[in-house]
Amino acid sequence: MANNKLAEDLVQMHAALKSKRRPFEAFWKEISEYMLPYPLKFEKGGDVTPQDIRPPNEIIESTAREALAIFSAGMLSGVSNPSSNWFKFQVATTGPEDNINEQPEVATWLFYIEDLIRSIMISRNYYGQQVAEYDYLGTIGHGTMLIDANLKDKQFIFRNIPPDSVCIAEDSSGFANVVFREIQMTGAQMIERFGEENLSKDLRNQIGGSNSAKTQMYGVVHAVIKKDAGYKNLMGKNQLTYAGYYFEDQTNHLIEEGGYNTMPYIVTRAFHRGDSAYSHSYGGMVLADCKMLNEMKRLQLKAQQVGIAPPLLAPQNKLLLNFTFEPWSINMYNKHDGIDAQDFMPLPISADPRMIDSGIAAYEAKIHAAFNVDLFLTMKQRTAGSKGTPTAQEVIALQQERAQILGPLIINLQQENFNRTHSRIYDLLGTMGMVPEPPSALNGRELELVYLSPLMMAQQGLNATTVMAAFTELTQTYGTIDPEVIDNFDLDKLARFTAKLKGIPNTGFRTAQEVEALRVQRAQQQQEQMQQMQQQQVAAALPDAYAKTTKRPEDGSMAQTMMKQGG
């Protein structure tokens, strides 16, 4: 009975979340029809129809889809490139004197964790799912990624969830702490995943009716709810941070109860709205432009058809009918004094197709600008424009410009996506016993992520460039007046700070003790070299000095030894 009450509460909560999502649905569906490979479908159930997998027939242009493809590919290569080490772990330091990240055993352990997570992401197709995430961020404004694992086989699962399957709520800090996901499964999959005995009687009867029923689709909802004070009636029986439930939305039947240490659904918003759990997007900004462009291309196509197969004028000795401008059409006109071949003629249409071409180019440019196509294709456009291949410095400047424009989106990706993604993966690794024992120096210390992708490094590069420029200006301005001005700067700390901003990994730094030992050794070598030089100079001068006297060096004396060394 308690399970029935819990299921009823979950069904009511799901309905409430869907009602909050409903005002966005028509808008998102229209965006998806113009921009996504597959239109969104908010009413679940039933067989897949042709309308579910292709845009409506009235949409004949694909500029936004092409722009989105460039945007998503550019974001993957510029922000989370699988071929580069785009992130690293480090220990949160307590101050400038804290060099824990430079300790060899700490740096080695951190590098192992980084390498382990990278290999998991590549082998389990994280990046293929992340491209779809960028598609939804660019068009709808939010995306959801499921990160889970088969604990028995120690295999990770990464799966992008379309926005039409997800309802979310957030806590007072704006974190998505509630996710309801609608799942379509065949009857056979339902039995395999949950066990026939855990399904409702109604569903068991439907699935067991015939073999064909086992291939039909049935709906189930997965709810994950953080155990905050506002959801006391939904906290479940376990002590985990998040409660997890599978239930049948139509029958108020609870199928399975579980939980999670960390949120398995990573919800990312491109531009977080203050009055909603959802987000606005680049796609929403240019939907009207997409509609206008579609109509202009339709008009252009019709103009081309009319130019190739214009409507004709044909004489007749009857009542004049309505005119039509459709290609291949025939318009009859009244003529009483005989008909011959020259009376059949094309209908004169006065129009300048260049006006349509310029309008199309303008709307295409607006759509490209919204998805930052120009930024992602800067190198190609520069080369195509006969401006030559950019220099290394110009490439850095172009990356920094791109990072500035994409700054708000990149910040949200760091906070809502990447930080939580790595936290979730690390938690699952710990659950599966795949995290080696950390060094004792890490006891009580927190880990943090640093991002090293080209776009994120370009943002940090702006800081490094500012620091270096300020230092150069100060030393050149004041150093010429008083060279001792440079004593105000700790060059070792300044060099390490700028090197880290430039992306030098912790494993590339010597420890402070190693640097000190190296400098002591160098000073000793320099001192020994100076002593040798002084001895050689003295030895070279001794023969001349003794030549001016009648006394020779005594046998076995230092002077005799030095004279022999000097030749």
Coordinates of C-alpha atoms in Angstrom, one line a residue:
M1 CA 0.0 0.0 0.0
A2 CA 2.9 2.3 0.8
N3 CA 4.3 1.7 -2.7
N4 CA 1.0 2.6 -4.3
K5 CA 1.0 5.9 -2.4
L6 CA 4.6 6.6 -3.4
A7 CA 3.8 5.8 -7.0
E8 CA 0.8 8.2 -6.9
D9 CA 3.0 11.0 -5.5
L10 CA 5.6 10.4 -8.3
V11 CA 2.9 10.4 -11.0
Q12 CA 1.5 13.7 -9.6
M13 CA 5.0 15.2 -9.4
H14 CA 5.7 14.1 -13.0
A15 CA 2.4 15.7 -14.2
A16 CA 3.3 19.0 -12.4
L17 CA 6.8 19.1 -14.0
K18 CA 5.3 18.4 -17.5
S19 CA 2.9 21.3 -17.0
K20 CA 5.8 23.6 -16.3
R21 CA 7.6 22.3 -19.4
R22 CA 4.5 22.5 -21.7
P23 CA 4.7 26.3 -22.5
F24 CA 8.1 25.6 -24.1
E25 CA 7.2 22.5 -26.1
A26 CA 5.6 24.1 -29.2
F27 CA 8.5 26.5 -29.5
W28 CA 11.1 23.7 -29.0
K29 CA 9.4 21.5 -31.5
E30 CA 9.4 24.2 -34.1
I31 CA 13.1 24.8 -33.5
S32 CA 13.8 21.1 -33.8
E33 CA 12.0 20.9 -37.2
Y34 CA 14.2 23.6 -38.7
M35 CA 17.5 22.7 -37.0
L36 CA 17.8 19.2 -35.6
P37 CA 18.3 16.0 -37.5
Y38 CA 15.1 14.6 -35.9
P39 CA 12.2 16.7 -34.8
L40 CA 11.3 16.4 -31.1
K41 CA 8.2 14.4 -30.2
F42 CA 6.6 15.3 -26.8
E43 CA 3.7 12.9 -27.0
K44 CA 5.3 9.5 -26.4
G45 CA 4.0 6.1 -27.4
G46 CA 2.9 4.4 -30.6
D47 CA 5.0 3.4 -33.6
V48 CA 7.5 5.7 -35.2
T49 CA 6.1 7.5 -38.2
P50 CA 7.8 9.3 -41.1
Q51 CA 6.9 12.6 -39.5
D52 CA 9.0 11.5 -36.4
I53 CA 12.2 11.2 -38.4
R54 CA 12.2 14.0 -40.9
P55 CA 11.3 17.7 -41.1
P56 CA 7.9 18.7 -42.4
N57 CA 7.6 18.8 -46.2
E58 CA 7.2 22.6 -46.2
I59 CA 10.8 23.1 -44.8
I60 CA 13.1 23.1 -47.9
E61 CA 16.2 24.7 -46.6
S62 CA 19.0 23.5 -44.3
T63 CA 21.2 26.4 -43.4
A64 CA 20.5 26.1 -39.7
R65 CA 21.2 22.4 -39.7
E66 CA 24.6 23.0 -41.4
A67 CA 25.4 25.8 -39.0
L68 CA 24.5 23.6 -36.1
A69 CA 26.8 20.8 -37.4
I70 CA 29.7 23.3 -37.5
F71 CA 28.9 24.6 -34.1
S72 CA 28.8 21.2 -32.5
A73 CA 31.9 20.0 -34.2
G74 CA 33.7 23.2 -33.3
M75 CA 32.6 22.9 -29.6
L76 CA 33.8 19.3 -29.5
S77 CA 37.2 20.1 -31.0
G78 CA 37.6 23.5 -29.2
V79 CA 36.3 22.6 -25.7
S80 CA 36.4 18.8 -25.2
N81 CA 38.7 17.4 -27.9
P82 CA 39.1 13.7 -27.5
S83 CA 42.5 13.8 -29.1
S84 CA 44.0 16.2 -26.5
N85 CA 44.4 16.3 -22.8
W86 CA 41.7 18.9 -22.3
F87 CA 41.4 18.5 -18.5
K88 CA 43.6 17.8 -15.5
F89 CA 43.1 17.3 -11.8
Q90 CA 44.9 19.2 -9.1
V91 CA 44.7 19.6 -5.4
A92 CA 43.0 22.8 -4.2
T93 CA 45.9 24.8 -2.6
T94 CA 45.7 26.7 0.6
G95 CA 47.9 29.6 -0.5
P96 CA 50.9 30.6 -2.8
E97 CA 53.3 28.6 -0.6
D98 CA 51.4 25.4 -0.9
N99 CA 53.2 23.2 -3.5
I100 CA 51.4 19.9 -2.9
N101 CA 50.7 19.5 -6.6
E102 CA 54.4 19.5 -7.4
Q103 CA 55.1 16.6 -5.0
P104 CA 56.1 13.6 -7.3
E105 CA 53.8 11.0 -5.6
V106 CA 50.8 13.4 -5.8
A107 CA 51.5 14.4 -9.4
T108 CA 51.9 10.7 -10.4
W109 CA 48.6 9.8 -8.7
L110 CA 46.7 12.7 -10.3
F111 CA 48.1 11.8 -13.7
Y112 CA 46.9 8.2 -13.3
I113 CA 43.3 9.3 -12.5
E114 CA 43.3 11.7 -15.5
D115 CA 44.6 9.0 -17.8
L116 CA 42.0 6.5 -16.5
I117 CA 39.1 8.8 -17.0
R118 CA 40.3 9.8 -20.5
S119 CA 40.5 6.1 -21.6
I120 CA 37.0 5.5 -20.3
M121 CA 35.5 8.4 -22.1
I122 CA 37.1 7.3 -25.4
S123 CA 36.3 3.6 -25.1
R124 CA 32.7 4.1 -24.0
N125 CA 31.7 6.7 -26.7
Y126 CA 31.4 9.7 -24.4
Y127 CA 32.4 12.0 -27.2
G128 CA 29.8 10.7 -29.6
Q129 CA 27.1 11.5 -27.0
Q130 CA 28.7 14.8 -26.2
V131 CA 28.2 16.0 -29.9
A132 CA 24.4 15.4 -29.5
E133 CA 24.6 17.4 -26.2
Y134 CA 26.1 20.3 -28.1
D135 CA 23.3 20.0 -30.7
Y136 CA 20.7 20.4 -28.0
L137 CA 22.5 23.2 -26.2
G138 CA 22.7 25.1 -29.5
T139 CA 19.1 24.6 -30.4
I140 CA 16.9 24.0 -27.4
G141 CA 19.2 25.5 -24.8
H142 CA 19.7 22.5 -22.5
G143 CA 20.9 19.0 -22.7
T144 CA 20.9 15.9 -20.4
M145 CA 23.5 13.2 -20.3
L146 CA 23.0 9.9 -18.4
I147 CA 26.3 8.6 -16.8
D148 CA 25.9 5.2 -15.2
A149 CA 27.8 1.9 -15.0
N150 CA 27.3 -1.8 -15.0
L151 CA 28.9 -2.4 -11.6
K152 CA 29.3 -6.1 -12.3
D153 CA 31.1 -5.8 -15.6
K154 CA 32.7 -2.4 -14.6
Q155 CA 31.5 -0.9 -17.9
F156 CA 30.5 2.8 -18.1
I157 CA 27.3 4.0 -19.9
F158 CA 27.1 7.4 -21.5
R159 CA 23.8 8.3 -23.1
N160 CA 22.5 11.6 -24.3
I161 CA 18.8 12.0 -23.5
P162 CA 16.6 14.1 -25.9
P163 CA 14.9 17.1 -24.3
D164 CA 11.4 15.8 -25.2
S165 CA 12.0 12.9 -22.7
V166 CA 13.1 14.9 -19.7
C167 CA 11.4 17.1 -17.1
I168 CA 13.6 18.9 -14.5
A169 CA 13.3 21.0 -11.4
E170 CA 16.1 22.8 -9.5
D171 CA 16.9 23.8 -6.0
S172 CA 17.3 27.3 -4.6
S173 CA 20.9 27.5 -5.9
G174 CA 19.9 26.7 -9.5
F175 CA 21.2 23.1 -9.5
A176 CA 19.0 20.5 -11.3
N177 CA 18.2 18.3 -8.3
V178 CA 15.1 16.5 -9.8
V179 CA 15.0 14.7 -13.2
F180 CA 12.1 12.7 -14.6
R181 CA 12.9 10.8 -17.7
E182 CA 10.3 9.1 -20.0
I183 CA 11.6 5.8 -21.4
Q184 CA 10.1 3.7 -24.2
M185 CA 11.0 0.0 -24.0
T186 CA 9.7 -3.1 -25.7
G187 CA 7.8 -5.7 -23.7
A188 CA 10.8 -8.0 -23.9
Q189 CA 13.1 -5.3 -22.7
M190 CA 10.8 -4.5 -19.8
I191 CA 10.9 -8.1 -18.6
E192 CA 14.7 -8.4 -19.1
R193 CA 15.4 -5.1 -17.2
F194 CA 12.9 -5.3 -14.3
G195 CA 11.7 -8.9 -14.2
E196 CA 8.1 -9.8 -15.1
E197 CA 7.1 -10.2 -11.4
N198 CA 7.9 -6.5 -10.7
L199 CA 5.6 -5.2 -13.4
S200 CA 2.0 -4.3 -12.8
K201 CA -0.7 -6.9 -13.5
D202 CA -2.1 -4.8 -16.3
L203 CA 1.3 -4.5 -18.0
R204 CA 2.0 -8.2 -17.6
N205 CA -1.3 -9.1 -19.2
Q206 CA -0.5 -6.8 -22.2
I207 CA 3.0 -8.1 -22.7
G208 CA 2.0 -11.7 -22.2
G209 CA -0.9 -11.6 -24.6
S210 CA 1.1 -12.6 -27.6
N211 CA 4.7 -12.8 -29.0
S212 CA 4.0 -9.6 -31.0
A213 CA 3.1 -7.8 -27.8
K214 CA 6.7 -8.3 -26.6
T215 CA 8.0 -6.2 -29.5
Q216 CA 5.5 -3.3 -28.9
M217 CA 6.7 -0.2 -27.0
Y218 CA 5.6 0.6 -23.5
G219 CA 6.3 3.6 -21.3
V220 CA 8.2 3.8 -18.0
V221 CA 9.4 6.8 -16.1
H222 CA 12.8 7.0 -14.3
A223 CA 12.7 9.6 -11.5
V224 CA 15.9 10.8 -9.6
I225 CA 15.3 13.1 -6.7
K226 CA 17.8 14.6 -4.4
K227 CA 16.8 14.0 -0.7
D228 CA 16.3 17.7 0.2
A229 CA 13.9 18.9 2.8
G230 CA 11.3 19.7 0.2
Y231 CA 10.9 16.1 -0.8
K232 CA 10.5 14.2 2.5
N233 CA 7.7 12.0 1.2
L234 CA 10.0 10.8 -1.7
M235 CA 13.2 10.0 0.1
G236 CA 13.0 6.3 0.0
K237 CA 14.5 3.7 2.3
N238 CA 18.3 3.9 1.6
Q239 CA 20.8 6.4 2.9
L240 CA 22.1 7.6 -0.5
T241 CA 22.1 11.2 -1.5
Y242 CA 19.6 10.7 -4.4
A243 CA 16.5 8.5 -4.5
G244 CA 15.8 6.7 -7.8
Y245 CA 12.5 5.2 -8.9
Y246 CA 11.1 3.4 -12.0
F247 CA 7.4 3.6 -12.2
E248 CA 4.5 3.1 -14.7
D249 CA 3.0 6.5 -15.3
Q250 CA -0.4 5.0 -16.5
T251 CA -1.0 2.5 -13.7
N252 CA 0.5 4.2 -10.6
H253 CA 2.7 1.2 -10.2
L254 CA 6.2 1.4 -8.6
I255 CA 8.5 -1.0 -10.4
E256 CA 11.9 -0.4 -8.7
E257 CA 13.4 1.7 -6.0
G258 CA 17.1 2.5 -5.7
G259 CA 19.5 5.4 -5.2
Y260 CA 22.7 7.2 -6.2
N261 CA 25.6 8.9 -4.4
T262 CA 25.8 11.5 -7.2
M263 CA 23.2 12.7 -9.8
P264 CA 23.3 10.3 -12.8
Y265 CA 21.7 12.8 -15.1
I266 CA 24.0 15.7 -16.0
V267 CA 21.8 18.6 -16.9
T268 CA 23.4 21.5 -18.7
R269 CA 21.9 24.8 -19.6
A270 CA 23.4 27.1 -22.3
F271 CA 22.1 30.3 -20.7
H272 CA 20.3 29.7 -17.4
R273 CA 17.0 31.6 -17.1
G274 CA 16.3 33.2 -13.8
D275 CA 12.6 32.4 -13.9
S276 CA 12.7 28.8 -15.1
A277 CA 14.7 25.6 -14.9
Y278 CA 15.1 25.8 -18.7
S279 CA 17.2 28.0 -20.9
H280 CA 17.1 30.1 -24.0
S281 CA 19.3 29.3 -26.9
Y282 CA 21.0 30.3 -30.1
G283 CA 18.4 28.4 -32.1
G284 CA 15.6 30.3 -30.4
M285 CA 17.2 33.6 -31.3
V286 CA 17.1 32.8 -35.0
L287 CA 14.0 30.8 -35.5
A288 CA 12.2 33.7 -37.1
D289 CA 15.2 34.1 -39.4
C290 CA 15.0 30.5 -40.4
K291 CA 11.3 30.8 -41.2
M292 CA 12.0 33.9 -43.4
L293 CA 14.9 32.2 -45.1
N294 CA 12.8 29.2 -45.8
E295 CA 10.1 31.4 -47.5
M296 CA 12.7 33.3 -49.5
K297 CA 14.2 30.1 -50.8
R298 CA 10.7 28.8 -51.7
L299 CA 10.2 32.1 -53.6
Q300 CA 13.6 31.7 -55.2
L301 CA 12.8 28.2 -56.3
K302 CA 9.5 29.3 -57.7
A303 CA 11.1 32.2 -59.6
Q304 CA 13.6 29.8 -61.1
Q305 CA 10.8 27.5 -62.2
V306 CA 8.9 30.4 -63.7
G307 CA 12.0 31.5 -65.5
I308 CA 12.5 28.0 -67.0
A309 CA 8.8 27.2 -67.6
P310 CA 6.9 30.5 -67.6
P311 CA 3.1 30.6 -67.6
L312 CA 1.7 31.2 -71.0
L313 CA -0.9 33.4 -72.5
A314 CA -3.2 31.7 -74.9
P315 CA -6.0 33.5 -76.9
Q316 CA -9.6 32.4 -76.8
N317 CA -12.9 33.9 -77.9
K318 CA -14.6 33.4 -74.6
L319 CA -14.8 34.9 -71.1
L320 CA -11.5 35.8 -69.5
L321 CA -10.6 33.5 -66.6
N322 CA -8.5 34.2 -63.5
F323 CA -4.7 34.4 -64.0
T324 CA -2.2 32.0 -62.5
F325 CA 1.6 32.5 -62.2
E326 CA 2.4 28.8 -61.6
P327 CA 5.0 27.3 -63.9
W328 CA 3.7 25.5 -67.0
S329 CA 0.3 27.1 -66.5
I330 CA -1.8 28.5 -69.3
N331 CA -3.7 31.8 -68.9
M332 CA -6.5 32.4 -71.5
Y333 CA -7.1 35.9 -72.7
N334 CA -9.9 37.3 -74.9
K335 CA -9.2 37.8 -78.7
H336 CA -12.0 38.3 -81.3
D337 CA -10.2 39.0 -84.6
G338 CA -8.6 35.7 -85.3
I339 CA -5.9 33.6 -83.7
D340 CA -2.5 32.7 -85.0
A341 CA 0.8 31.4 -83.6
Q342 CA 2.2 34.7 -82.4
D343 CA -0.8 35.2 -80.1
F344 CA 0.6 32.4 -77.9
M345 CA 3.3 34.0 -75.7
P346 CA 4.9 33.9 -72.2
L347 CA 3.2 35.9 -69.5
P348 CA 5.5 38.9 -68.9
I349 CA 6.7 38.9 -65.3
S350 CA 8.8 41.8 -64.0
A351 CA 11.1 40.8 -61.1
D352 CA 14.7 41.1 -60.2
P353 CA 16.0 37.8 -58.8
R354 CA 19.0 39.6 -57.3
M355 CA 16.8 41.0 -54.6
I356 CA 16.0 37.5 -53.5
D357 CA 19.7 36.5 -53.6
S358 CA 20.8 39.4 -51.4
G359 CA 18.0 38.7 -48.9
I360 CA 18.9 35.0 -48.7
A361 CA 22.6 35.9 -48.2
A362 CA 21.6 38.3 -45.4
Y363 CA 19.5 35.7 -43.5
E364 CA 22.1 33.0 -43.9
A365 CA 24.7 35.3 -42.4
K366 CA 22.5 36.0 -39.4
I367 CA 22.0 32.3 -38.8
H368 CA 25.8 31.6 -39.2
A369 CA 26.5 34.5 -36.8
A370 CA 24.1 33.1 -34.1
F371 CA 25.9 29.7 -34.2
N372 CA 29.4 31.4 -34.3
V373 CA 30.2 29.7 -37.6
D374 CA 32.5 32.5 -38.6
L375 CA 34.5 31.9 -35.4
F376 CA 34.9 28.2 -36.0
L377 CA 35.8 28.6 -39.6
T378 CA 38.1 31.6 -39.2
M379 CA 41.2 29.8 -40.6
K380 CA 39.3 28.5 -43.6
Q381 CA 37.7 31.8 -44.4
R382 CA 41.0 33.7 -44.1
T383 CA 42.7 31.3 -46.5
A384 CA 39.7 31.4 -48.9
G385 CA 39.9 35.2 -48.8
S386 CA 43.5 35.2 -50.1
K387 CA 44.8 36.6 -46.8
G388 CA 47.3 33.8 -46.4
T389 CA 47.9 31.4 -43.6
P390 CA 47.8 33.2 -40.2
T391 CA 50.9 33.3 -38.0
A392 CA 51.1 31.5 -34.7
Q393 CA 50.4 34.8 -32.9
E394 CA 47.4 35.5 -35.1
V395 CA 46.1 32.0 -34.4
I396 CA 46.4 32.7 -30.6
A397 CA 44.6 36.0 -31.1
L398 CA 41.8 34.3 -33.1
Q399 CA 41.3 31.7 -30.3
Q400 CA 41.2 34.4 -27.7
E401 CA 38.5 36.3 -29.6
R402 CA 36.5 33.0 -30.0
A403 CA 36.8 32.3 -26.2
Q404 CA 35.6 35.8 -25.4
I405 CA 32.4 35.5 -27.5
L406 CA 31.7 31.9 -26.3
G407 CA 32.6 32.8 -22.7
P408 CA 29.1 32.5 -21.1
L409 CA 28.5 29.1 -22.7
I410 CA 31.9 27.8 -21.7
I411 CA 31.4 28.9 -18.1
N412 CA 28.1 27.1 -17.9
L413 CA 29.7 24.0 -19.5
Q414 CA 32.5 24.0 -16.8
Q415 CA 30.1 24.5 -13.9
E416 CA 27.1 22.4 -14.9
N417 CA 28.6 19.8 -17.2
F418 CA 32.3 19.0 -16.9
N419 CA 32.7 19.5 -13.2
R420 CA 29.7 17.2 -12.5
T421 CA 30.6 14.7 -15.2
H422 CA 34.1 14.1 -13.8
S423 CA 32.7 14.0 -10.2
R424 CA 30.2 11.4 -11.3
I425 CA 32.8 9.3 -13.1
Y426 CA 35.2 9.5 -10.1
D427 CA 32.4 8.4 -7.8
L428 CA 31.6 5.4 -10.0
L429 CA 35.3 4.5 -10.2
G430 CA 35.4 4.5 -6.4
T431 CA 32.3 2.4 -6.1
M432 CA 33.9 -0.2 -8.4
G433 CA 37.2 -0.2 -6.6
M434 CA 39.1 1.3 -9.5
V435 CA 40.7 4.2 -7.7
P436 CA 44.2 3.5 -6.3
E437 CA 45.0 4.5 -2.7
P438 CA 45.9 8.2 -2.8
P439 CA 49.1 9.5 -1.2
S440 CA 48.9 10.4 2.5
A441 CA 49.5 14.0 1.6
L442 CA 46.0 14.1 0.1
N443 CA 44.2 13.3 3.3
G444 CA 41.6 16.0 4.0
R445 CA 42.4 17.8 0.7
E446 CA 39.9 18.5 -2.1
L447 CA 40.5 17.9 -5.8
E448 CA 39.6 20.4 -8.5
L449 CA 39.5 20.4 -12.2
V450 CA 41.5 22.6 -14.6
Y451 CA 40.5 22.7 -18.3
L452 CA 43.2 22.8 -21.0
S453 CA 41.2 22.7 -24.2
P454 CA 42.1 25.4 -26.9
L455 CA 39.1 27.6 -26.1
M456 CA 39.5 27.4 -22.4
M457 CA 43.3 27.9 -22.6
A458 CA 42.6 30.9 -24.8
Q459 CA 40.6 32.4 -21.9
Q460 CA 43.4 31.7 -19.5
G461 CA 45.9 32.9 -22.1
L462 CA 44.3 36.3 -21.9
N463 CA 45.2 36.4 -18.2
A464 CA 48.7 35.2 -18.9
T465 CA 49.2 37.8 -21.6
T466 CA 47.9 40.5 -19.3
V467 CA 50.3 39.5 -16.5
M468 CA 53.3 39.3 -18.8
A469 CA 52.5 42.6 -20.5
A470 CA 52.1 44.3 -17.2
F471 CA 55.4 42.9 -15.9
T472 CA 57.2 44.0 -19.1
E473 CA 55.7 47.5 -19.0
L474 CA 56.6 48.0 -15.3
T475 CA 60.2 46.7 -15.6
Q476 CA 60.8 48.7 -18.7
T477 CA 59.3 51.9 -17.4
Y478 CA 60.7 51.9 -13.9
G479 CA 63.6 49.5 -14.3
T480 CA 65.5 52.0 -16.5
I481 CA 65.2 54.5 -13.7
D482 CA 66.1 52.2 -10.9
P483 CA 67.1 48.6 -11.7
E484 CA 66.4 47.5 -8.1
V485 CA 62.6 47.8 -8.9
I486 CA 62.7 44.2 -10.1
D487 CA 63.4 43.2 -6.5
N488 CA 59.7 43.7 -5.8
F489 CA 58.8 40.7 -7.9
D490 CA 59.3 37.0 -7.1
L491 CA 60.3 35.8 -10.5
D492 CA 60.0 32.1 -9.6
K493 CA 56.4 32.5 -8.5
L494 CA 55.6 34.7 -11.5
A495 CA 57.1 32.2 -13.9
R496 CA 55.2 29.3 -12.3
F497 CA 51.9 31.2 -12.3
T498 CA 52.1 32.2 -16.0
A499 CA 53.3 28.7 -17.0
K500 CA 50.2 27.1 -15.4
L501 CA 48.0 29.6 -17.2
K502 CA 49.6 28.5 -20.4
G503 CA 48.8 24.9 -19.6
I504 CA 52.1 23.4 -18.4
P505 CA 51.1 20.3 -16.5
N506 CA 52.1 19.7 -12.9
T507 CA 54.4 16.8 -13.9
G508 CA 56.4 19.4 -15.9
F509 CA 57.5 21.3 -12.8
R510 CA 60.4 20.6 -10.5
T511 CA 59.6 20.8 -6.8
A512 CA 61.0 23.8 -4.8
Q513 CA 63.5 21.5 -3.1
E514 CA 64.7 20.2 -6.5
V515 CA 65.1 23.7 -7.8
E516 CA 67.1 24.7 -4.6
A517 CA 69.3 21.6 -4.9
L518 CA 69.9 22.4 -8.6
R519 CA 70.9 26.0 -7.9
V520 CA 73.2 24.9 -5.1
Q521 CA 74.9 22.4 -7.4
R522 CA 75.2 25.0 -10.1
A523 CA 76.7 27.5 -7.6
Q524 CA 79.3 24.9 -6.5
Q525 CA 80.2 24.1 -10.1
Q526 CA 80.6 27.8 -10.9
Q527 CA 82.8 28.3 -7.8
E528 CA 85.0 25.3 -8.8
Q529 CA 85.3 26.7 -12.3
M530 CA 86.3 30.1 -10.9
Q531 CA 88.9 28.5 -8.6
Q532 CA 90.3 26.5 -11.6
M533 CA 90.6 29.6 -13.7
Q534 CA 92.3 31.5 -10.9
Q535 CA 94.8 28.7 -10.4
Q536 CA 95.5 28.6 -14.1
Q537 CA 96.1 32.3 -14.2
V538 CA 98.4 32.1 -11.2
A539 CA 100.2 29.1 -12.7
A540 CA 100.7 31.0 -15.9
A541 CA 102.1 34.0 -14.1
L542 CA 104.6 32.1 -11.8
P543 CA 107.3 31.2 -14.4
D544 CA 107.6 34.9 -15.3
A545 CA 107.8 35.8 -11.6
Y546 CA 110.6 33.3 -10.9
A547 CA 112.4 34.2 -14.1
K548 CA 113.1 37.6 -12.6
T549 CA 114.8 36.0 -9.6
T550 CA 117.6 33.6 -9.1
K551 CA 115.6 31.5 -6.7
R552 CA 113.7 28.4 -8.0
P553 CA 110.7 26.8 -6.4
E554 CA 111.5 24.3 -3.8
D555 CA 110.9 20.7 -4.6
G556 CA 107.3 19.5 -3.7
S557 CA 106.1 23.0 -3.1
M558 CA 102.7 24.4 -4.2
A559 CA 104.5 26.8 -6.5
Q560 CA 106.3 24.0 -8.2
T561 CA 103.1 22.1 -8.7
M562 CA 101.3 25.1 -10.1
M563 CA 104.2 25.8 -12.5
K564 CA 104.0 22.3 -13.8
Q565 CA 100.2 22.6 -14.3
G566 CA 100.7 25.8 -16.2
G567 CA 103.3 24.2 -18.5

